[in-house]
mmCIF file of C-alpha atoms in Angstrom:
data_model
loop_
_atom_site.group_PDB
_atom_site.id
_atom_site.type_symbol
_atom_site.label_atom_id
_atom_site.label_comp_id
_atom_site.label_asym_id
_atom_site.label_seq_id
_atom_site.Cartn_x
_atom_site.Cartn_y
_atom_site.Cartn_z
ATOM 1 C CA LEU A 1 -8.508 23.952 -0.871
ATOM 2 C CA ALA A 2 -4.834 23.373 -1.716
ATOM 3 C CA GLN A 3 -4.843 26.455 -3.962
ATOM 4 C CA LYS A 4 -6.303 28.607 -1.178
ATOM 5 C CA ILE A 5 -3.753 27.284 1.315
ATOM 6 C CA SER A 6 -0.852 28.098 -1.017
ATOM 7 C CA GLU A 7 -2.266 31.591 -1.570
ATOM 8 C CA SER A 8 -2.521 32.165 2.186
ATOM 9 C CA LEU A 9 1.142 31.161 2.528
ATOM 10 C CA GLY A 10 2.240 33.247 -0.448
ATOM 11 C CA ILE A 11 3.876 30.308 -2.199
ATOM 12 C CA GLU A 12 3.241 28.531 -5.485
ATOM 13 C CA LEU A 13 1.323 25.260 -5.523
ATOM 14 C CA GLY A 14 3.429 22.335 -6.711
ATOM 15 C CA SER A 15 2.545 20.769 -10.046
ATOM 16 C CA CYS A 16 1.646 17.130 -10.530
ATOM 17 C CA LYS A 17 -0.284 15.180 -13.152
ATOM 18 C CA LEU A 18 -2.883 12.632 -12.107
ATOM 19 C CA GLY A 19 -4.567 10.254 -14.515
ATOM 20 C CA LYS A 20 -5.247 6.656 -15.417
ATOM 21 C CA PHE A 21 -3.692 4.209 -17.840
ATOM 22 C CA SER A 22 -5.832 2.320 -20.319
ATOM 23 C CA ASN A 23 -6.218 -0.553 -17.824
ATOM 24 C CA GLN A 24 -7.544 1.918 -15.198
ATOM 25 C CA GLU A 25 -4.418 1.856 -13.037
ATOM 26 C CA SER A 26 -3.671 5.219 -11.429
ATOM 27 C CA SER A 27 -0.925 7.360 -12.923
ATOM 28 C CA VAL A 28 0.942 10.002 -10.881
ATOM 29 C CA GLU A 29 3.659 12.284 -12.224
ATOM 30 C CA ILE A 30 5.375 15.061 -10.245
ATOM 31 C CA LYS A 31 6.395 17.998 -12.442
ATOM 32 C CA ASP A 32 8.713 19.756 -9.944
ATOM 33 C CA SER A 33 11.880 18.649 -8.185
ATOM 34 C CA VAL A 34 11.346 17.661 -4.529
ATOM 35 C CA ARG A 35 14.964 16.782 -3.715
ATOM 36 C CA GLU A 36 15.852 17.799 -0.133
ATOM 37 C CA LYS A 37 12.560 19.666 0.224
ATOM 38 C CA HIS A 38 9.830 19.490 2.854
ATOM 39 C CA VAL A 39 6.768 18.326 0.898
ATOM 40 C CA TYR A 40 3.182 18.845 2.084
ATOM 41 C CA ILE A 41 0.602 16.659 0.314
ATOM 42 C CA ILE A 42 -3.029 17.755 0.777
ATOM 43 C CA GLN A 43 -5.694 15.144 0.147
ATOM 44 C CA SER A 44 -9.131 14.826 1.726
ATOM 45 C CA GLY A 45 -11.067 11.560 1.919
ATOM 46 C CA CYS A 46 -13.994 12.545 -0.282
ATOM 47 C CA GLY A 47 -15.295 12.155 -3.827
ATOM 48 C CA ARG A 48 -13.703 9.117 -5.492
ATOM 49 C CA VAL A 49 -12.243 8.019 -2.179
ATOM 50 C CA ASN A 50 -10.588 4.804 -3.342
ATOM 51 C CA ASP A 51 -8.892 6.449 -6.334
ATOM 52 C CA ASN A 52 -7.830 9.414 -4.193
ATOM 53 C CA VAL A 53 -6.305 7.181 -1.530
ATOM 54 C CA ILE A 54 -4.311 5.135 -4.054
ATOM 55 C CA GLU A 55 -3.107 8.339 -5.750
ATOM 56 C CA LEU A 56 -2.038 9.639 -2.336
ATOM 57 C CA PHE A 57 0.001 6.498 -1.635
ATOM 58 C CA ILE A 58 1.701 6.660 -5.047
ATOM 59 C CA LEU A 59 2.388 10.384 -4.632
ATOM 60 C CA ILE A 60 4.014 9.801 -1.227
ATOM 61 C CA GLN A 61 6.150 7.037 -2.681
ATOM 62 C CA ALA A 62 7.113 9.225 -5.649
ATOM 63 C CA CYS A 63 8.260 11.993 -3.289
ATOM 64 C CA ARG A 64 10.220 9.459 -1.234
ATOM 65 C CA MET A 65 11.933 8.118 -4.349
ATOM 66 C CA GLY A 66 12.569 11.742 -5.424
ATOM 67 C CA SER A 67 14.710 12.246 -2.287
ATOM 68 C CA ALA A 68 12.292 14.531 -0.465
ATOM 69 C CA LYS A 69 13.716 15.566 2.910
ATOM 70 C CA ARG A 70 10.399 15.234 4.762
ATOM 71 C CA ILE A 71 6.859 14.302 3.675
ATOM 72 C CA THR A 72 3.839 15.613 5.566
ATOM 73 C CA VAL A 73 0.362 14.406 4.634
ATOM 74 C CA VAL A 74 -2.474 16.849 5.333
ATOM 75 C CA THR A 75 -5.874 15.126 5.407
ATOM 76 C CA PRO A 76 -8.632 17.532 6.494
ATOM 77 C CA LEU A 77 -11.009 14.547 6.240
ATOM 78 C CA PHE A 78 -9.077 11.385 7.013
ATOM 79 C CA PRO A 79 -10.155 8.608 4.589
ATOM 80 C CA TYR A 80 -11.992 5.626 6.077
ATOM 81 C CA SER A 81 -12.030 7.328 9.479
ATOM 82 C CA ARG A 82 -15.585 6.125 10.174
ATOM 83 C CA GLN A 83 -14.830 2.459 9.712
ATOM 84 C CA SER A 84 -14.116 1.383 13.235
ATOM 85 C CA GLU A 85 -16.163 -1.514 14.560
ATOM 86 C CA ARG A 86 -18.114 0.696 16.957
ATOM 87 C CA SER A 87 -19.054 3.352 14.404
ATOM 88 C CA GLN A 88 -20.097 0.823 11.749
ATOM 89 C CA LYS A 89 -22.594 -0.797 14.122
ATOM 90 C CA LYS A 90 -24.463 2.500 14.257
ATOM 91 C CA ARG A 91 -23.725 3.773 10.774
ATOM 92 C CA LEU A 92 -25.232 1.267 8.327
ATOM 93 C CA PRO A 93 -28.791 1.125 9.683
ATOM 94 C CA GLN A 94 -28.973 4.929 9.749
ATOM 95 C CA HIS A 95 -27.838 5.121 6.129
ATOM 96 C CA GLN A 96 -30.379 2.505 5.050
ATOM 97 C CA ILE A 97 -33.312 4.418 6.548
ATOM 98 C CA GLY A 98 -32.213 7.765 5.072
ATOM 99 C CA THR A 99 -34.890 7.651 2.386
ATOM 100 C CA GLU A 100 -37.501 6.851 5.026
ATOM 101 C CA ILE A 101 -36.525 9.949 6.998
ATOM 102 C CA MET A 102 -36.736 12.100 3.869
ATOM 103 C CA SER A 103 -40.230 10.797 3.120
ATOM 104 C CA SER A 104 -41.340 11.448 6.691
ATOM 105 C CA LEU A 105 -40.353 15.100 6.324
ATOM 106 C CA LEU A 106 -42.632 15.368 3.290
ATOM 107 C CA GLN A 107 -45.644 13.815 4.965
ATOM 108 C CA THR A 108 -48.240 15.701 6.956
ATOM 109 C CA ASN A 109 -50.211 12.723 8.277
ATOM 110 C CA ASP A 110 -48.948 10.196 10.793
ATOM 111 C CA GLN A 111 -47.742 6.992 9.231
ATOM 112 C CA GLN A 112 -46.324 3.818 10.668
ATOM 113 C CA PRO A 113 -42.551 3.589 10.100
ATOM 114 C CA LEU A 114 -41.160 1.024 7.739
ATOM 115 C CA PRO A 115 -39.447 -1.812 9.632
ATOM 116 C CA GLN A 116 -35.780 -2.354 9.048
ATOM 117 C CA GLY A 117 -34.681 -5.452 7.205
ATOM 118 C CA THR A 118 -33.401 -8.523 8.975
ATOM 119 C CA PHE A 119 -29.848 -7.602 8.007
ATOM 120 C CA ALA A 120 -30.081 -4.181 9.665
ATOM 121 C CA GLN A 121 -31.619 -5.675 12.806
ATOM 122 C CA SER A 122 -28.987 -8.389 13.059
ATOM 123 C CA PHE A 123 -26.246 -5.860 12.294
ATOM 124 C CA MET A 124 -27.342 -3.605 15.165
ATOM 125 C CA GLY A 125 -27.262 -6.594 17.493
ATOM 126 C CA MET A 126 -24.021 -7.805 15.897
ATOM 127 C CA GLU A 127 -25.147 -11.429 15.903
ATOM 128 C CA THR A 128 -27.080 -13.733 13.609
ATOM 129 C CA ASP A 129 -29.668 -16.398 14.298
ATOM 130 C CA GLY A 130 -26.927 -18.936 14.737
ATOM 131 C CA GLY A 131 -25.332 -16.891 17.509
ATOM 132 C CA TYR A 132 -22.237 -15.991 15.512
ATOM 133 C CA ARG A 133 -20.980 -12.501 16.223
ATOM 134 C CA GLN A 134 -20.287 -10.471 13.107
ATOM 135 C CA TRP A 135 -17.021 -8.555 12.935
ATOM 136 C CA CYS A 136 -16.286 -5.407 10.965
ATOM 137 C CA ALA A 137 -13.116 -4.882 8.965
ATOM 138 C CA ARG A 138 -11.126 -1.973 10.385
ATOM 139 C CA ALA A 139 -10.199 -0.326 7.114
ATOM 140 C CA GLY A 140 -9.168 2.946 8.768
ATOM 141 C CA THR A 141 -6.419 1.131 10.655
ATOM 142 C CA LEU A 142 -5.222 -0.375 7.383
ATOM 143 C CA VAL A 143 -5.079 3.073 5.743
ATOM 144 C CA ALA A 144 -3.026 4.350 8.681
ATOM 145 C CA HIS A 145 -0.499 1.536 8.208
ATOM 146 C CA LEU A 146 -0.364 2.033 4.436
ATOM 147 C CA LEU A 147 0.354 5.758 4.829
ATOM 148 C CA GLN A 148 3.399 4.903 6.908
ATOM 149 C CA ALA A 149 4.471 2.113 4.563
ATOM 150 C CA ALA A 150 4.260 4.513 1.601
ATOM 151 C CA GLY A 151 6.812 6.777 3.287
ATOM 152 C CA ALA A 152 4.924 9.547 5.133
ATOM 153 C CA ASP A 153 6.906 11.185 7.950
ATOM 154 C CA HIS A 154 4.160 13.286 9.527
ATOM 155 C CA LEU A 155 0.356 13.502 9.456
ATOM 156 C CA ILE A 156 -1.950 16.480 9.992
ATOM 157 C CA ALA A 157 -5.619 15.502 10.361
ATOM 158 C CA MET A 158 -8.633 17.575 11.361
ATOM 159 C CA ASP A 159 -11.406 16.478 13.740
ATOM 160 C CA LEU A 160 -11.090 12.720 13.392
ATOM 161 C CA HIS A 161 -14.465 10.975 13.595
ATOM 162 C CA ASP A 162 -12.811 8.384 15.838
ATOM 163 C CA PRO A 163 -9.869 9.950 17.735
ATOM 164 C CA GLN A 164 -8.567 6.431 18.443
ATOM 165 C CA TYR A 165 -6.961 6.398 14.981
ATOM 166 C CA GLN A 166 -4.333 8.838 16.209
ATOM 167 C CA GLY A 167 -2.868 6.000 18.273
ATOM 168 C CA PHE A 168 -2.488 3.692 15.277
ATOM 169 C CA PHE A 169 0.405 5.724 13.856
ATOM 170 C CA GLN A 170 4.062 5.373 14.701
ATOM 171 C CA ILE A 171 4.813 8.711 13.040
ATOM 172 C CA PRO A 172 4.020 12.122 14.586
ATOM 173 C CA VAL A 173 0.361 13.111 14.233
ATOM 174 C CA ASP A 174 -0.959 16.649 14.687
ATOM 175 C CA LEU A 175 -4.697 16.499 15.340
ATOM 176 C CA ILE A 176 -6.172 19.929 14.621
ATOM 177 C CA TYR A 177 -9.658 21.314 15.151
ATOM 178 C CA ALA A 178 -12.060 23.503 13.219
ATOM 179 C CA GLU A 179 -13.396 24.946 16.474
ATOM 180 C CA PRO A 180 -11.783 28.420 16.137
ATOM 181 C CA SER A 181 -13.229 28.823 12.638
ATOM 182 C CA ILE A 182 -16.650 27.619 13.813
ATOM 183 C CA ILE A 183 -16.676 30.069 16.720
ATOM 184 C CA GLN A 184 -15.770 32.903 14.389
ATOM 185 C CA TRP A 185 -18.590 31.910 11.999
ATOM 186 C CA ILE A 186 -21.137 31.784 14.821
ATOM 187 C CA ARG A 187 -20.199 35.272 15.976
ATOM 188 C CA SER A 188 -20.318 36.805 12.516
ATOM 189 C CA GLU A 189 -23.169 34.934 10.775
ATOM 190 C CA ILE A 190 -25.811 34.117 13.407
ATOM 191 C CA PRO A 191 -27.920 37.108 14.525
ATOM 192 C CA GLY A 192 -28.557 37.059 18.263
ATOM 193 C CA TRP A 193 -26.073 34.260 18.864
ATOM 194 C CA ARG A 194 -25.685 35.305 22.510
ATOM 195 C CA GLN A 195 -29.214 34.017 23.191
ATOM 196 C CA ALA A 196 -28.676 30.765 21.281
ATOM 197 C CA VAL A 197 -28.549 27.224 22.653
ATOM 198 C CA VAL A 198 -25.873 24.830 21.401
ATOM 199 C CA VAL A 199 -27.311 21.371 20.759
ATOM 200 C CA SER A 200 -25.458 18.084 20.414
ATOM 201 C CA PRO A 201 -27.446 15.623 18.225
ATOM 202 C CA ASP A 202 -26.071 12.641 20.152
ATOM 203 C CA ALA A 203 -24.161 11.805 23.313
ATOM 204 C CA GLY A 204 -20.928 11.216 21.370
ATOM 205 C CA GLY A 205 -20.756 14.859 20.274
ATOM 206 C CA ALA A 206 -21.477 16.330 23.727
ATOM 207 C CA LYS A 207 -17.812 17.035 24.459
ATOM 208 C CA ARG A 208 -17.395 19.009 21.225
ATOM 209 C CA ALA A 209 -20.588 21.005 21.825
ATOM 210 C CA THR A 210 -19.841 21.798 25.474
ATOM 211 C CA SER A 211 -16.375 23.030 24.528
ATOM 212 C CA ILE A 212 -17.912 25.667 22.242
ATOM 213 C CA CYS A 213 -20.582 26.421 24.864
ATOM 214 C CA ASN A 214 -17.920 27.203 27.437
ATOM 215 C CA LYS A 215 -15.988 29.462 25.082
ATOM 216 C CA LEU A 216 -19.089 31.424 24.014
ATOM 217 C CA ASN A 217 -20.880 31.280 27.399
ATOM 218 C CA LEU A 218 -23.965 29.671 25.825
ATOM 219 C CA ASP A 219 -26.448 27.138 27.181
ATOM 220 C CA PHE A 220 -26.255 23.477 26.201
ATOM 221 C CA ALA A 221 -28.894 20.935 25.182
ATOM 222 C CA LEU A 222 -28.628 17.286 24.198
ATOM 223 C CA ILE A 223 -30.726 15.132 21.890
ATOM 224 C CA HIS A 224 -30.695 11.504 22.931
ATOM 225 C CA LYS A 225 -31.697 8.601 20.715
ATOM 226 C CA GLU A 226 -33.867 5.691 21.758
ATOM 227 C CA ASP A 227 -34.878 2.467 20.030
ATOM 228 C CA VAL A 228 -38.638 2.010 20.083
ATOM 229 C CA GLY A 229 -39.697 -1.610 19.731
ATOM 230 C CA GLY A 230 -36.435 -2.468 17.973
ATOM 231 C CA THR A 231 -37.810 -1.266 14.637
ATOM 232 C CA ARG A 232 -37.524 2.528 14.762
ATOM 233 C CA GLU A 233 -35.464 5.279 16.333
ATOM 234 C CA SER A 234 -36.873 8.230 18.264
ATOM 235 C CA MET A 235 -35.236 11.349 19.635
ATOM 236 C CA GLY A 236 -35.811 13.208 22.890
ATOM 237 C CA LEU A 237 -34.495 16.602 23.998
ATOM 238 C CA VAL A 238 -32.713 17.316 27.262
ATOM 239 C CA GLY A 239 -32.625 21.088 27.758
ATOM 240 C CA GLU A 240 -34.704 24.172 26.961
ATOM 241 C CA VAL A 241 -34.779 25.788 23.507
ATOM 242 C CA GLU A 242 -38.231 27.392 23.401
ATOM 243 C CA GLY A 243 -38.162 30.931 21.993
ATOM 244 C CA ARG A 244 -34.403 30.821 21.300
ATOM 245 C CA PRO A 245 -32.177 30.050 18.306
ATOM 246 C CA ALA A 246 -30.672 26.539 18.292
ATOM 247 C CA ILE A 247 -27.258 25.593 16.900
ATOM 248 C CA ILE A 248 -26.765 21.897 16.121
ATOM 249 C CA LEU A 249 -23.095 20.900 16.222
ATOM 250 C CA ASP A 250 -21.782 17.681 14.681
ATOM 251 C CA ASP A 251 -18.474 16.488 13.270
ATOM 252 C CA MET A 252 -19.898 15.197 9.980
ATOM 253 C CA ILE A 253 -23.043 15.294 7.855
ATOM 254 C CA ASP A 254 -23.206 12.189 5.684
ATOM 255 C CA SER A 255 -26.696 10.825 5.009
ATOM 256 C CA GLY A 256 -28.349 13.813 6.720
ATOM 257 C CA SER A 257 -30.632 11.609 8.822
ATOM 258 C CA THR A 258 -29.381 12.932 12.163
ATOM 259 C CA ILE A 259 -29.759 16.586 11.152
ATOM 260 C CA GLY A 260 -33.228 15.962 9.708
ATOM 261 C CA LEU A 261 -34.537 14.270 12.840
ATOM 262 C CA ALA A 262 -32.809 16.690 15.229
ATOM 263 C CA SER A 263 -34.232 19.755 13.484
ATOM 264 C CA GLU A 264 -37.744 18.301 13.718
ATOM 265 C CA VAL A 265 -37.288 17.716 17.454
ATOM 266 C CA LEU A 266 -36.049 21.282 18.023
ATOM 267 C CA LYS A 267 -38.891 22.745 15.960
ATOM 268 C CA ARG A 268 -41.461 20.862 18.041
ATOM 269 C CA HIS A 269 -39.867 22.241 21.204
ATOM 270 C CA GLY A 270 -40.221 25.848 20.039
ATOM 271 C CA ALA A 271 -36.814 26.842 18.661
ATOM 272 C CA THR A 272 -37.145 30.084 16.682
ATOM 273 C CA GLU A 273 -34.312 29.384 14.226
ATOM 274 C CA ILE A 274 -32.263 26.248 13.700
ATOM 275 C CA TYR A 275 -28.678 26.305 12.451
ATOM 276 C CA ALA A 276 -26.601 23.191 11.785
ATOM 277 C CA ILE A 277 -22.803 23.306 11.797
ATOM 278 C CA ALA A 278 -20.570 20.384 10.864
ATOM 279 C CA VAL A 279 -16.844 20.086 10.313
ATOM 280 C CA HIS A 280 -17.130 17.779 7.303
ATOM 281 C CA GLY A 281 -20.000 18.000 4.819
ATOM 282 C CA VAL A 282 -20.052 14.741 2.823
ATOM 283 C CA PHE A 283 -23.777 14.862 1.849
ATOM 284 C CA SER A 284 -24.224 11.366 0.439
ATOM 285 C CA GLY A 285 -27.483 9.797 -0.702
ATOM 286 C CA PRO A 286 -30.594 11.887 0.006
ATOM 287 C CA ALA A 287 -28.810 14.257 2.429
ATOM 288 C CA LEU A 288 -29.399 17.456 0.427
ATOM 289 C CA GLU A 289 -33.064 16.624 -0.117
ATOM 290 C CA ILE A 290 -33.507 15.998 3.604
ATOM 291 C CA ILE A 291 -31.906 19.358 4.419
ATOM 292 C CA ASN A 292 -33.994 21.225 1.838
ATOM 293 C CA LYS A 293 -37.233 19.816 3.309
ATOM 294 C CA SER A 294 -36.192 20.193 6.961
ATOM 295 C CA PRO A 295 -36.881 23.278 9.143
ATOM 296 C CA VAL A 296 -33.154 24.090 9.300
ATOM 297 C CA THR A 297 -32.442 27.777 8.561
ATOM 298 C CA ALA A 298 -28.852 27.241 7.373
ATOM 299 C CA VAL A 299 -26.226 24.499 7.337
ATOM 300 C CA ALA A 300 -22.555 25.494 7.597
ATOM 301 C CA CYS A 301 -19.650 23.157 6.814
ATOM 302 C CA THR A 302 -15.948 23.702 6.354
ATOM 303 C CA ASN A 303 -14.358 23.272 2.935
ATOM 304 C CA SER A 304 -12.503 20.133 4.045
ATOM 305 C CA VAL A 305 -14.756 18.608 1.350
ATOM 306 C CA PRO A 306 -15.424 20.671 -1.823
ATOM 307 C CA GLN A 307 -18.803 22.351 -1.365
ATOM 308 C CA ASP A 308 -19.453 24.134 -4.687
ATOM 309 C CA GLU A 309 -21.519 21.334 -6.220
ATOM 310 C CA PHE A 310 -23.525 20.859 -3.020
ATOM 311 C CA ARG A 311 -24.249 24.580 -2.670
ATOM 312 C CA ALA A 312 -25.680 24.672 -6.177
ATOM 313 C CA ARG A 313 -28.238 22.032 -5.162
ATOM 314 C CA CYS A 314 -29.015 23.329 -1.666
ATOM 315 C CA PRO A 315 -29.441 27.093 -1.016
ATOM 316 C CA LYS A 316 -29.239 26.543 2.736
ATOM 317 C CA LEU A 317 -25.562 25.572 2.649
ATOM 318 C CA ARG A 318 -22.850 27.924 3.898
ATOM 319 C CA THR A 319 -19.072 27.395 3.765
ATOM 320 C CA ILE A 320 -16.559 27.990 6.559
ATOM 321 C CA ASP A 321 -13.122 28.563 5.035
ATOM 322 C CA ILE A 322 -10.364 26.682 6.870
ATOM 323 C CA ALA A 323 -7.592 27.387 4.346
ATOM 324 C CA PRO A 324 -5.993 30.237 6.388
ATOM 325 C CA MET A 325 -5.950 28.046 9.521
ATOM 326 C CA ILE A 326 -4.343 25.081 7.739
ATOM 327 C CA GLY A 327 -1.873 27.441 6.066
ATOM 328 C CA GLU A 328 -0.817 28.786 9.461
ATOM 329 C CA ILE A 329 -0.450 25.234 10.814
ATOM 330 C CA ILE A 330 1.766 24.308 7.861
ATOM 331 C CA ARG A 331 3.894 27.402 8.479
ATOM 332 C CA ARG A 332 4.253 26.544 12.156
ATOM 333 C CA THR A 333 5.199 22.901 11.566
ATOM 334 C CA PHE A 334 7.729 23.931 8.927
ATOM 335 C CA ASN A 335 9.371 26.429 11.292
ATOM 336 C CA GLY A 336 9.176 24.155 14.330
ATOM 337 C CA GLU A 337 6.686 26.352 16.195
ATOM 338 C CA SER A 338 3.896 25.228 18.499
ATOM 339 C CA VAL A 339 0.626 24.150 16.885
ATOM 340 C CA THR A 340 -1.249 23.899 20.189
ATOM 341 C CA GLN A 341 -0.965 27.642 20.781
ATOM 342 C CA LEU A 342 -3.155 28.206 17.739
ATOM 343 C CA PHE A 343 -6.083 26.612 19.568
ATOM 344 C CA VAL A 344 -5.727 28.477 22.860
ATOM 345 C CA HIS A 345 -8.985 30.404 23.065
ATOM 346 C CA ASP A 346 -9.083 34.086 23.902
ATOM 347 C CA GLU A 347 -11.736 34.401 26.625
ATOM 348 C CA GLN A 348 -12.456 38.023 25.754
ATOM 349 C CA LEU A 349 -15.738 38.248 23.771
#
């Protein structure tokens, strides 16, 4: 991604050497002079997240000690952005039942769902038998503080899973969106998109989905989740998709459980084709297997996370290139121009 961004700007990518010492401590060496320069460090929270985060901190500190004039950190996927207390309450049980969802997609006969373990049940209720309320560590807040302590002057992040993290910084934060790139992909890659219905897989993503609906003049539908008997999760559809293409919009695909269940719901309600679009494609655990076995026609994600390895394992994956957009944002911030104007939508279709 960094190489594509530098090519879009017509500049050369800076050289640095990353490695590890014999005791597994991270080693960072900058090959170019950064004295009195505006440095942009691009690092997404994916892959070996812990190693990447530590390398980012050391790289920021190295630039600060090298007398860089200004240091801007560009994190298309902000590391640990899902680890707020609210998101963790919903996240762990879903990840634990990912293999169950994949097996349900392979089965043709009805089968009773496997009950969640006592830990998952107590975690969803956030209390144990003794009445003690469990608390989640807010690692994303810690990462925000460490970025500032390392010496970052400015942050550019894209589609934060929890927008609240923007308020944890005392440095300027530019929160950017993949929405323009997604709209362009819908227009160019989905046949008959004017008849499509945009679907939010949960209530939390309704605002994102309705924003794209309004800009494309499309209908909206919502999938709501319900707990049945405290041991399983079911989905219901609010809206009409019969005989029309459906476009599922989400900010992130991690375990793939939400996309797998949502596509099954839309198929049962008569959707002709099902497309899934997400800003960040993490694809952990059985996610790719779930997508391969699901009725989804295609899944499109931005390259905020490297997608080459995932595309080799899943032919349904498509990539939305955000490098030109990030390159333009870097150019604007460097020249002191408005970033907001880049996201003002042209109403002419």
